[in-house]
Coordinates of C-alpha atoms and ligand atoms in Angstrom, one line a residue:
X1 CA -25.4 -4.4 6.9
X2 CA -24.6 -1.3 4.6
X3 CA -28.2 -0.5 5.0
X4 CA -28.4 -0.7 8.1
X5 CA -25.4 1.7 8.5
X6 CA -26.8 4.2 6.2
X7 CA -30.2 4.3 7.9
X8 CA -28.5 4.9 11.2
X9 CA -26.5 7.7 9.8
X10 CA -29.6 9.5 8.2
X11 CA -31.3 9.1 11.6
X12 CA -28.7 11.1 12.9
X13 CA -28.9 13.6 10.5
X14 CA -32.8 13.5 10.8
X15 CA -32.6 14.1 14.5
X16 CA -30.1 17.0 13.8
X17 CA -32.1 18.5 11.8
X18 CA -35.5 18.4 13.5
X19 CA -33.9 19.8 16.5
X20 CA -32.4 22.3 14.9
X21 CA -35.6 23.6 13.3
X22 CA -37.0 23.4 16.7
X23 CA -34.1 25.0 18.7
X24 CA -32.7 27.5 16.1
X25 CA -29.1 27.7 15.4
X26 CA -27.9 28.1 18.6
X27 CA -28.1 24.1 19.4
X28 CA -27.2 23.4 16.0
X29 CA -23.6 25.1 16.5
X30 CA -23.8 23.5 20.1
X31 CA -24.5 19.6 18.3
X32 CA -21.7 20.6 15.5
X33 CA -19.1 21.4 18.0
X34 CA -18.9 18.7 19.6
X35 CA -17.8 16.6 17.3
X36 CA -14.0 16.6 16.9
X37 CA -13.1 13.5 14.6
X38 CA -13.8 13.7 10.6
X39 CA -15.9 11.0 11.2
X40 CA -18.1 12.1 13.6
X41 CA -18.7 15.7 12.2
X42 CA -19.5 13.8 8.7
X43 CA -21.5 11.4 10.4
X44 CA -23.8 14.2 11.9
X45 CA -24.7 15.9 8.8
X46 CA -25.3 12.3 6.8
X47 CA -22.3 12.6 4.7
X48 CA -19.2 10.5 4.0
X49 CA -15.8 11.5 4.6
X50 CA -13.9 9.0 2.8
X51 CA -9.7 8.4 2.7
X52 CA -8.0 6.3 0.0
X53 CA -6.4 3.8 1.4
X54 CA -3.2 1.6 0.5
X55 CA -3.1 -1.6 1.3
X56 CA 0.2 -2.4 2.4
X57 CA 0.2 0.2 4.8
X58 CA -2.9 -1.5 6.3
X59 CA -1.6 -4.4 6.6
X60 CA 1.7 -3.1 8.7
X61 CA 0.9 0.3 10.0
X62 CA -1.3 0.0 13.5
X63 CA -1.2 3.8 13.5
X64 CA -2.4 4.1 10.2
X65 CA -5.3 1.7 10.8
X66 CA -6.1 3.1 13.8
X67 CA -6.2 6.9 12.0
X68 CA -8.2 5.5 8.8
X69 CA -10.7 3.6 11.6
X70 CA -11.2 6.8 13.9
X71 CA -11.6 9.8 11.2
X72 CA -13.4 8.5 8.1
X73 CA -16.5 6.3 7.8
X74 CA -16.0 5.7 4.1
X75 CA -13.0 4.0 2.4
X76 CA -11.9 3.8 -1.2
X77 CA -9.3 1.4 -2.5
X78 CA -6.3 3.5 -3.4
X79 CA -5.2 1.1 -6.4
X80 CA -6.6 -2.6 -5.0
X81 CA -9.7 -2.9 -6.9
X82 CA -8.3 -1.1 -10.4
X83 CA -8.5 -4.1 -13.5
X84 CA -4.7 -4.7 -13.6
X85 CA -5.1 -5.9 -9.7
X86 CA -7.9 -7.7 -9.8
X87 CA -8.0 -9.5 -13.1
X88 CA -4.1 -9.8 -13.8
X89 CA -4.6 -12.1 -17.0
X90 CA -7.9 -13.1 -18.1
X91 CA -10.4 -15.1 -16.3
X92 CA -8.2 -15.2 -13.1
X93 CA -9.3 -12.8 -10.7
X94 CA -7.4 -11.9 -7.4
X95 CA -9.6 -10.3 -4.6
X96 CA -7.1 -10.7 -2.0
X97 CA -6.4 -6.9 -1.6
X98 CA -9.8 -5.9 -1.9
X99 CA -11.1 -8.1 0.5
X100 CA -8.5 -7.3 3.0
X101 CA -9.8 -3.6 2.5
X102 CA -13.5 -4.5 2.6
X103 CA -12.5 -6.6 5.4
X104 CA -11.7 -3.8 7.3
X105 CA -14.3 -1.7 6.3
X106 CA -17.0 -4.1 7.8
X107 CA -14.9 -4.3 11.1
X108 CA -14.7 -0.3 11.6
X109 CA -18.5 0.2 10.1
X110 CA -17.0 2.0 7.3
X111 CA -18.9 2.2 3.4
X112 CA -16.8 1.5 0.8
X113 CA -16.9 3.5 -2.7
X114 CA -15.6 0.8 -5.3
X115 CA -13.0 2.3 -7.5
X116 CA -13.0 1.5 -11.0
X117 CA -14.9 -0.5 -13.4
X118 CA -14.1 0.5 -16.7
X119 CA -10.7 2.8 -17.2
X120 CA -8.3 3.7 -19.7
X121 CA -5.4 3.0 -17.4
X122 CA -4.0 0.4 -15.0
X123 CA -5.8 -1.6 -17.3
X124 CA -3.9 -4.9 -18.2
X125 CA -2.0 -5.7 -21.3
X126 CA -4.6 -8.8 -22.2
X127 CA -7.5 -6.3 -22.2
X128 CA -5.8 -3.4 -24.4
X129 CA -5.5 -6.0 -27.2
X130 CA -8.8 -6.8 -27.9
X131 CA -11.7 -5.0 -29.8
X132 CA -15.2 -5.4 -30.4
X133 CA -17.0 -8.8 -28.9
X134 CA -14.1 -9.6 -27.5
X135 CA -13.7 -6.5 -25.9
X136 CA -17.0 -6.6 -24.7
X137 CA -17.6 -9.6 -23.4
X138 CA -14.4 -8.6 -21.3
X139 CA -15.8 -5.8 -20.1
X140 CA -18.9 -7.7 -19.1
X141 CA -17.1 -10.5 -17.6
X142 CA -14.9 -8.2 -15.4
X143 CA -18.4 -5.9 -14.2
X144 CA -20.5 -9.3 -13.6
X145 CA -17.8 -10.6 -11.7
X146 CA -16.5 -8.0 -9.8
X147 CA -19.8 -6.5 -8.6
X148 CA -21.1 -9.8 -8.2
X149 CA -18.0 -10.5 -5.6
X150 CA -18.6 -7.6 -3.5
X151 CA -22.6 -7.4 -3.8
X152 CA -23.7 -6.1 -0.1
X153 CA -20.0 -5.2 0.7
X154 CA -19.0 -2.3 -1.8
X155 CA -21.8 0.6 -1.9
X156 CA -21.2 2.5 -4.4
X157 CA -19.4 1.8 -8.1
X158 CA -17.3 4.3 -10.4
X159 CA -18.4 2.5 -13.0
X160 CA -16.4 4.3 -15.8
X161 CA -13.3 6.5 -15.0
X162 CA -12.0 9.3 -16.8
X163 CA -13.6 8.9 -20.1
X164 CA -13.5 12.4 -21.3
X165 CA -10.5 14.2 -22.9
X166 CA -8.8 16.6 -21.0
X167 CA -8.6 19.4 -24.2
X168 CA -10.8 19.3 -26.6
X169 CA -14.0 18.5 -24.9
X170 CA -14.6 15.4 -26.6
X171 CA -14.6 11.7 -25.1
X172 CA -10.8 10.9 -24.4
X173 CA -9.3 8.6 -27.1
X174 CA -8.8 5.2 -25.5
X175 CA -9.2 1.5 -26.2
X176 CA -12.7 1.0 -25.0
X177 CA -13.1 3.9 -27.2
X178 CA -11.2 2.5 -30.3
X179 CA -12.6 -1.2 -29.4
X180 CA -16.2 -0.6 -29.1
X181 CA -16.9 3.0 -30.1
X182 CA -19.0 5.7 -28.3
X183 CA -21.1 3.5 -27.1
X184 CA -19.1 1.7 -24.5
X185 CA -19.7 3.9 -22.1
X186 CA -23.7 3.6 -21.7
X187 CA -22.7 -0.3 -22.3
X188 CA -21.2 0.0 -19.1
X189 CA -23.8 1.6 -17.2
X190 CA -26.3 -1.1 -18.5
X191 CA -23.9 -4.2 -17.3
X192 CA -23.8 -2.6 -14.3
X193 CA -27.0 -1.7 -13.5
X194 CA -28.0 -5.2 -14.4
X195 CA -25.4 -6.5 -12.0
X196 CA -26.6 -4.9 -8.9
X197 CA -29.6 -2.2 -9.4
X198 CA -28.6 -1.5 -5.4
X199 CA -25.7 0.4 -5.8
X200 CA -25.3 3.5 -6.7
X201 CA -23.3 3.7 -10.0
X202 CA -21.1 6.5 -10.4
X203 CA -18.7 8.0 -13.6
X204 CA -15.6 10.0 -12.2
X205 CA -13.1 12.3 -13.8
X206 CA -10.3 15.2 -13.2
X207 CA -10.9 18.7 -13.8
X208 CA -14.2 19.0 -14.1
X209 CA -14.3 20.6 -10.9
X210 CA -15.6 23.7 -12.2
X211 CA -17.4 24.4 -15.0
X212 CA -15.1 24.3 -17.9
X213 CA -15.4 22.2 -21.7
X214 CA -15.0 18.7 -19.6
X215 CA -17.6 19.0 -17.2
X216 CA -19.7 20.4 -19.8
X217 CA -19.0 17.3 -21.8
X218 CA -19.2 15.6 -18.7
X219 CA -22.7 17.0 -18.3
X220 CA -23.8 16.3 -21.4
X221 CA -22.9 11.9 -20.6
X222 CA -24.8 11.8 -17.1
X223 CA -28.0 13.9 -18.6
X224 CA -27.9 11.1 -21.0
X225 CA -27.4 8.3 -18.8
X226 CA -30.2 9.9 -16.0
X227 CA -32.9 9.6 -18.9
X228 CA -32.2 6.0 -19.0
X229 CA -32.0 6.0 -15.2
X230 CA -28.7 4.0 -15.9
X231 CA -26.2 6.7 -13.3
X232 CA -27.0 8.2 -9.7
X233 CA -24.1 10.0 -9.4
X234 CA -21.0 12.0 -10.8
X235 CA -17.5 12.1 -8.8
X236 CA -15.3 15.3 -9.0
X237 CA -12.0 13.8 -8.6
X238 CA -11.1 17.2 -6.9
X239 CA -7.1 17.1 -7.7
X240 CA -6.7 21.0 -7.0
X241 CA -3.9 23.2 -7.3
X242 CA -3.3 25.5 -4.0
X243 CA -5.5 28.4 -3.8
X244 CA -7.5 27.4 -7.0
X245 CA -10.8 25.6 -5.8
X246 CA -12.6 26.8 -8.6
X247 CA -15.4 30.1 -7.8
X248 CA -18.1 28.0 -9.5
X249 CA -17.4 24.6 -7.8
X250 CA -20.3 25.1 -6.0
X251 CA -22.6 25.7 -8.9
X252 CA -21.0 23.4 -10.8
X253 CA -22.2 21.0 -8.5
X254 CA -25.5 21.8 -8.5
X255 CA -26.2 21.5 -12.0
X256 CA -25.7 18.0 -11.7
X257 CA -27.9 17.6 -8.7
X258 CA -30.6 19.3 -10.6
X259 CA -30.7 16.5 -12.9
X260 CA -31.5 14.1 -10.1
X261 CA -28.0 12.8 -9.2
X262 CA -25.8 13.0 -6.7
X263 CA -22.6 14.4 -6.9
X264 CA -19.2 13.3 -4.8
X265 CA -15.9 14.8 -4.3
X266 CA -13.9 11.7 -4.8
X267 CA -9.8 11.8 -5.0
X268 CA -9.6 15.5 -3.1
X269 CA -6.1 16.3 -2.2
X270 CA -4.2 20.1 -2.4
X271 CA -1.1 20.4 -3.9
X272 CA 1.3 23.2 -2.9
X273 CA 4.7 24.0 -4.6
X274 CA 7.4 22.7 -2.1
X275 CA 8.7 23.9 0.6
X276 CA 5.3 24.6 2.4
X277 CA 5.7 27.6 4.3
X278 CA 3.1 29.0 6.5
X279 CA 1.0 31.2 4.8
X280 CA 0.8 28.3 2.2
X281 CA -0.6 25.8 4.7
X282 CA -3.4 28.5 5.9
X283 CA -4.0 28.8 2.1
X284 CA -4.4 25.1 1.7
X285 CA -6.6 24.7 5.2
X286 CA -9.5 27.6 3.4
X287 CA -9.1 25.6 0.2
X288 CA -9.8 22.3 1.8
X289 CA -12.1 24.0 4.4
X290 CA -14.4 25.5 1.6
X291 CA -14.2 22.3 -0.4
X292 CA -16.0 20.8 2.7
X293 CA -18.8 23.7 3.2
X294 CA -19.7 23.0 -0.6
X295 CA -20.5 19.7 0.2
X296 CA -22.1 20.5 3.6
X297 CA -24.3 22.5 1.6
X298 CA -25.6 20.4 -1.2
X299 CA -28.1 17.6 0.4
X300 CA -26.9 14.9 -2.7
X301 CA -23.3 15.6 -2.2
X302 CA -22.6 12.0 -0.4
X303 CA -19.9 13.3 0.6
X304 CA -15.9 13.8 0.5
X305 CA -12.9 11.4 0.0
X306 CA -9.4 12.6 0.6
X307 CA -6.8 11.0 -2.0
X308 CA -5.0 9.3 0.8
X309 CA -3.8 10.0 4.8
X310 CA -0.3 11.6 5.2
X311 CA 1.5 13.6 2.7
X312 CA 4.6 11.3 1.9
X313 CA 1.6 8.3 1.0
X314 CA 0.6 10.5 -1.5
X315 CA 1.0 10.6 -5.3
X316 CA 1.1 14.1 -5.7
X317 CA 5.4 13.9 -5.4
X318 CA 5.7 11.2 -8.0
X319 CA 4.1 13.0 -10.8
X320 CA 4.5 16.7 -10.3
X321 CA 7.7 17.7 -9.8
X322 CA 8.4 20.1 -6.9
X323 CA 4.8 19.7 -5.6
X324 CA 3.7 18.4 -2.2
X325 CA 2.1 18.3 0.9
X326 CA -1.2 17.9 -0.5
X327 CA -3.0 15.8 2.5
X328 CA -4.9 16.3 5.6
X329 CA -1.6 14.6 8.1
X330 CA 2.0 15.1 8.3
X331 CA 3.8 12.2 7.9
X332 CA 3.9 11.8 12.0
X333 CA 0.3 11.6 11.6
X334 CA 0.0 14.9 13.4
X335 CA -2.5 17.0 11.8
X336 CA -2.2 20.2 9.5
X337 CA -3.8 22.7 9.7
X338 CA -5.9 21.7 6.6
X339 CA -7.5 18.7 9.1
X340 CA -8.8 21.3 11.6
X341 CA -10.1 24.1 8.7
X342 CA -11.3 20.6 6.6
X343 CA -13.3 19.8 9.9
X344 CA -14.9 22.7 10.5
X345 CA -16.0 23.0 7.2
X346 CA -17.7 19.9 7.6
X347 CA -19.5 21.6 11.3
X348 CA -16.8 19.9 13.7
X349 CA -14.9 21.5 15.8
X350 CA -11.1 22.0 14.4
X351 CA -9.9 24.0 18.2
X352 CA -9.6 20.7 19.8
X353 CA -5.9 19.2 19.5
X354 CA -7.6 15.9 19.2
X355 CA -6.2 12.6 19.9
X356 CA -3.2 12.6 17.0
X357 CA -1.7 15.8 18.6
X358 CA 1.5 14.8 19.0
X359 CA 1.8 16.3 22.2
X360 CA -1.5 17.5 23.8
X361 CA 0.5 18.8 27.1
X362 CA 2.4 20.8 25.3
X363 CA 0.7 24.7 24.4
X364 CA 3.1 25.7 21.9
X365 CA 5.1 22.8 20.6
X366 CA 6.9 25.1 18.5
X367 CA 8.2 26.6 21.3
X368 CA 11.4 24.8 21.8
X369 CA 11.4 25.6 25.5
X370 CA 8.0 27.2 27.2
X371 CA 9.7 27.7 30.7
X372 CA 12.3 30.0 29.0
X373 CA 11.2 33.7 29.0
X374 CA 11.2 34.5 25.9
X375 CA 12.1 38.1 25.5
X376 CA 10.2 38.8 21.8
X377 CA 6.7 37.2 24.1
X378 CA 4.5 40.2 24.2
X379 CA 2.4 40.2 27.5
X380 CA 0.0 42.7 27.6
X381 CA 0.1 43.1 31.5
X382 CA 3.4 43.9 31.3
X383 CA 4.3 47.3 30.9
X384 CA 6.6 47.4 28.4
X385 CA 8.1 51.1 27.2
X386 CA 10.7 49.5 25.0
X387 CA 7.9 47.3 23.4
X388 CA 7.6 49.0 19.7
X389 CA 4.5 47.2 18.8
X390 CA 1.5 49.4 17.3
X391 CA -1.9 49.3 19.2
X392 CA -2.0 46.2 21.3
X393 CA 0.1 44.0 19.4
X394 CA -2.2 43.6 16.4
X395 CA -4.6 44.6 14.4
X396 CA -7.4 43.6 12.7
X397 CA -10.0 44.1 10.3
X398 CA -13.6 42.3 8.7
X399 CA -14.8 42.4 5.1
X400 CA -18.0 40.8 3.8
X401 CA -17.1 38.3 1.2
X402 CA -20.8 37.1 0.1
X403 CA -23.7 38.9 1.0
X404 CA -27.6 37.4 0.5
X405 CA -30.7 38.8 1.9
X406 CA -30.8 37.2 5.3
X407 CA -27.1 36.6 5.8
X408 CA -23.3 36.8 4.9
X409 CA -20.0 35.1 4.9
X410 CA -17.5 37.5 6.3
X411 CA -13.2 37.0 6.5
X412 CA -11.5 38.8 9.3
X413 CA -7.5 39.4 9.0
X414 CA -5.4 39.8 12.0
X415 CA -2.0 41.1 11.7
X416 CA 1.2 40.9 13.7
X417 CA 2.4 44.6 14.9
X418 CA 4.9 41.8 17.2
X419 CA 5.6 38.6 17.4
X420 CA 2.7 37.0 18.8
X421 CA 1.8 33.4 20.5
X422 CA -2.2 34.2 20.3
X423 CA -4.9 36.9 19.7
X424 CA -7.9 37.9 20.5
X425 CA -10.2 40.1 18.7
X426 CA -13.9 42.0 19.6
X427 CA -16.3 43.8 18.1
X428 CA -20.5 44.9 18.7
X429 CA -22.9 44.2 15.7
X430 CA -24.8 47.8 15.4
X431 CA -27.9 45.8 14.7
X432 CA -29.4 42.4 14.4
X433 CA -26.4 40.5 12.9
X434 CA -25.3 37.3 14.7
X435 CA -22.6 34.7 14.0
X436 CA -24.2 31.9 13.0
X437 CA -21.0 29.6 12.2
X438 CA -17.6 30.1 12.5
X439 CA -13.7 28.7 11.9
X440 CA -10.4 29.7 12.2
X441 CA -11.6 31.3 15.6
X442 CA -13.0 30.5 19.2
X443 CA -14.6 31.9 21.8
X444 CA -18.1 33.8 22.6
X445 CA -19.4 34.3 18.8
X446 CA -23.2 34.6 19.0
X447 CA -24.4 37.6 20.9
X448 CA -24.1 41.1 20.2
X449 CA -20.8 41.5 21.7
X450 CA -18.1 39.4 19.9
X451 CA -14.9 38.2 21.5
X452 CA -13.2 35.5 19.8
X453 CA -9.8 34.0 20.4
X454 CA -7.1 32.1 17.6
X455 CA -8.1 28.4 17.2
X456 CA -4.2 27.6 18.2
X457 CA -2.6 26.3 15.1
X458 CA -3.2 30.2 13.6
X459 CA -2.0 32.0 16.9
X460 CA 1.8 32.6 16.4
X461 CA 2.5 35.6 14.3
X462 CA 5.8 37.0 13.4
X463 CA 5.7 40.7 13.4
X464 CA 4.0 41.6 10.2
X465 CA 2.3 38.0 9.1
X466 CA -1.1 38.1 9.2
X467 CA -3.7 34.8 9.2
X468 CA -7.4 34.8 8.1
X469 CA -10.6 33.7 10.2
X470 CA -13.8 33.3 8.9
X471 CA -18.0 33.5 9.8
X472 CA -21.2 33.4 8.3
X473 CA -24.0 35.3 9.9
X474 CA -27.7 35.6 10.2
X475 CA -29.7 39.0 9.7
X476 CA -33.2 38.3 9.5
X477 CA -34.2 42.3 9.0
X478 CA -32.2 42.1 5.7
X479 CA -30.2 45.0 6.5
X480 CA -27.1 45.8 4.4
X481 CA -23.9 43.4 6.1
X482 CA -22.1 45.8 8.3
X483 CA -18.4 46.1 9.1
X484 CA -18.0 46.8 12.3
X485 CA -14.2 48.0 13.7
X486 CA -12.7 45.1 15.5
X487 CA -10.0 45.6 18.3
X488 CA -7.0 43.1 18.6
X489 CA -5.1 42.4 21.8
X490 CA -1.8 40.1 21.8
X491 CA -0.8 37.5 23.6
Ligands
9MR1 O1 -3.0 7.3 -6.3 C1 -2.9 6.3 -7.3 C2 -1.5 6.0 -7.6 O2 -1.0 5.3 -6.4 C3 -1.3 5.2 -8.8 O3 0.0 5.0 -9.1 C4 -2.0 5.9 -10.0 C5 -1.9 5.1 -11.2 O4 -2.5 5.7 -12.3 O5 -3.4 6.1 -9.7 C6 -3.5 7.0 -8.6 O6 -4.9 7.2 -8.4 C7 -5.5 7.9 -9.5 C8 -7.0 7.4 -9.5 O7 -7.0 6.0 -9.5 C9 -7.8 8.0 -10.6 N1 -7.7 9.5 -10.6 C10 -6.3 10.0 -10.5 C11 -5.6 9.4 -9.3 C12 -4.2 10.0 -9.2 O8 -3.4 9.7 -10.3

């Protein structure tokens, strides 16, 4: 059945591409647009886009279900298939919650990434006692067992989690450490392999994001393990901090896929020092936006797994003090504006309200009442001598971020001269440059002639506040990126 499901998705992404190489970029932006779930944009690039899920929420939330079913086509187990759940005292093994999850999983044609093997915590009492043998044949017991149980269901395995110390670069001290010594971990990989030599087995951590002393050390244990061909793949837990996605992610990344593996973005959720305000939310939809593209770009990422649905199911609150509202949904099961930015990273199309707008009918629901002339509303056909505003209600500017030969990634700035419901912005290429993708904006983007309108969530401005768009072009004449001026009108 898995398969079968991730031939069908590669055909997809097969077809998308062939056409694309036929057609140009034009119908490639056309094919991206239209998708406007998680799910379907991930789905048309061959990737997963995974949520954590909890059970008991999936057992009594219908709206919950229904959201996990219609944006993501790959699930991980929040804490359901950890050792303390699944093998509470030794020998007995409960698979109640993980079936109910894989249950699920089979009925919405989701994968499932099975999450975790072999860690240091949530590990019960009876294992953290024993060393040596004993300790091994415990850990080979629990692997044949468990992978055995959910052979043909469960696609891909973190088969260790964690294992390397978070300051000195070294493997973190730990039982399985203590018990067994450095070996356990390639002991793992072996059991595992032999288990199921379908799956794809996985070792996962925090903070190795970029590259830093743990993902070097991290490094270091997959080259190892590849040689033996006993690992296909390394999760990046992803656990970021606003505004710090590391510069090197990207790379990072890659140096893993050049030894032949894939690589993941496994528990990815943005924290943000609480309250939220506004500017912090449009910080946290670029973060989670570029966390996306990186993906998008690398052909072995297999793709992206948010730590959970709605902010107040997430642990973020529990464990940080003060921080927060680190997900993809408000707790309404609205979306933020880190869904729409999230889903254009991955090529959707973030304009559309979608079907979890909480009201659809409604074109400002922040508005309190839109029949009520609002006096501070600029409206650019009306005359206005009293209206103070500079220009026509806003201003804005481009500046090339990333150049390369054939191309750049550019991020335009609008700014509030008024308070503003919406903007529009245009500008002329000089030469050959065209927008090849977008986000953060709408409108007529790839001829010479731009004119390109808020994507709604990013449309009302307080006088002075300013909100970020972004676009990559092509330039196939490999002249220098140019920076063309860019007139604003209000709304
Ligand atoms: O989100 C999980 C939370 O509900 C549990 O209480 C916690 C227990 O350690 O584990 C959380 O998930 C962790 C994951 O399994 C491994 N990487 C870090 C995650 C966040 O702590």
């Amino acid at each position: 059945m898995l398969l079968t499901r991730k031939r069908r998705r590669a055909l997809i992404a097969g077809v998308a591409t062939v056409a694309t190489a036929a057609l140009g970029i034009a119908l490639s932006t056309q094919l991206a647009s239209a998708q406007t779930t998680l799910r379907g944009a991930a789905d048309a690039i061959g990737k997963d886009v995974g949520v954590a899920v909890n059970y008991n929420l999936l057992q009594n939330d219908a709206t919950y279900r229904n959201t996990v079913a219609t944006e993501f086509n790959s699930l991980t187990a929040e804490n359901s298939m950890k050792m303390e759940v699944l093998q509470p005292s030794q020998g007995n093994f409960n698979f109640s919650q993980g079936d109910a999850i894989v249950d699920f999983a089979k009925q919405n044609n989701q994968s499932v990434h099975g999450h975790t093997l072999v860690w240091h915590s949530q590990a019960p009492g009876w294992i953290q006692g024993l060393s040596g043998t004993a300790l091994e044949n415990a850990m080979a017991d629990h692997i044949n067992t468990v992978m055995d149980h959910y052979r043909g269901d469960v696609e891909s395995w973190d088969v260790v989690n964690e294992v390397v110390s978070d300051n000195n670069g070294q493997l973190r001290d730990s039982f399985w450490l203590n018990g067994l010594g450095e070996g356990y971990i390639t002991t793992a990989f072996e059991l595992a392999r032999a288990a199921d030599p379908t799956v794809d087995l996985y070792m996962n951590d925090y903070s190795i994001d970029g590259i830093n002393a743990k993902s070097d050390k991290t490094y270091e244990i997959a080259q190892g393990l590849a040689a033996q061909n006993l690992i296909d793949g390394v999760g990046f837990q992803a656990h970021l901090i606003l505004g710090q996605v590391p510069s090197n992610m990207e790379a990072n990344l890659q140096r893993f896929t050049a030894l032949g593996l894939k690589v993941r973005v496994t528990e990815l959720d943005i924290r943000i020092q609480m309250p939220a305000d506004a500017n912090e939310l449009q910080q946290q939809a670029n973060d989670y936006r570029r966390v996306a593209e990186i993906c998008a770009g690398i052909a072995d990422c297999s793709g992206v797994t948010i730590w959970g649905l709605r902010d107040g199911d997430s642990w973020v609150p529990d464990v940080f003090q003060g921080e927060g509202a680190p997900l993809l949904f408000n707790d309404d099961y609205s979306k933020k504006p880190a869904y729409d930015a999230f889903l254009e990273g991955l090529g959707g199309d973030g304009s559309d309200p979608g079907p979890t707008d909480p009201d659809p009918t409604d074109p400002d629901p922040t508005d309190p009442d839109p029949t009520d002339p609002d006096p501070t509303d600029p409206d650019p056909t009306d005359p206005d001598p009293t209206d103070p505003g500079p220009g026509n209600g806003c201003t804005a500017t481009l500046s090339v971020q990333s150049p390369w030969n054939t191309g750049a990634t550019y991020e335009g700035t609008v700014t509030a001269g008024q308070n503003l419901t919406g903007w529009t912005v245009t500008w002329t290429w000089p030469g050959s440059e065209r927008i090849s993708n977008a986000w953060s904006i709408s409108g007529t983007l790839d001829g010479a002639t731009v004119t390109a309108s808020d994507a709604g969530y990013n449309g009302t401005l307080s006088s002075g506040q300013s909100t970020t768009f972004g676009f990559n072009i092509t330039k196939p004449d490999g002249a220098t990126a140019s920076v063309p001026t860019v007139t604003c009108t209000a709304r």
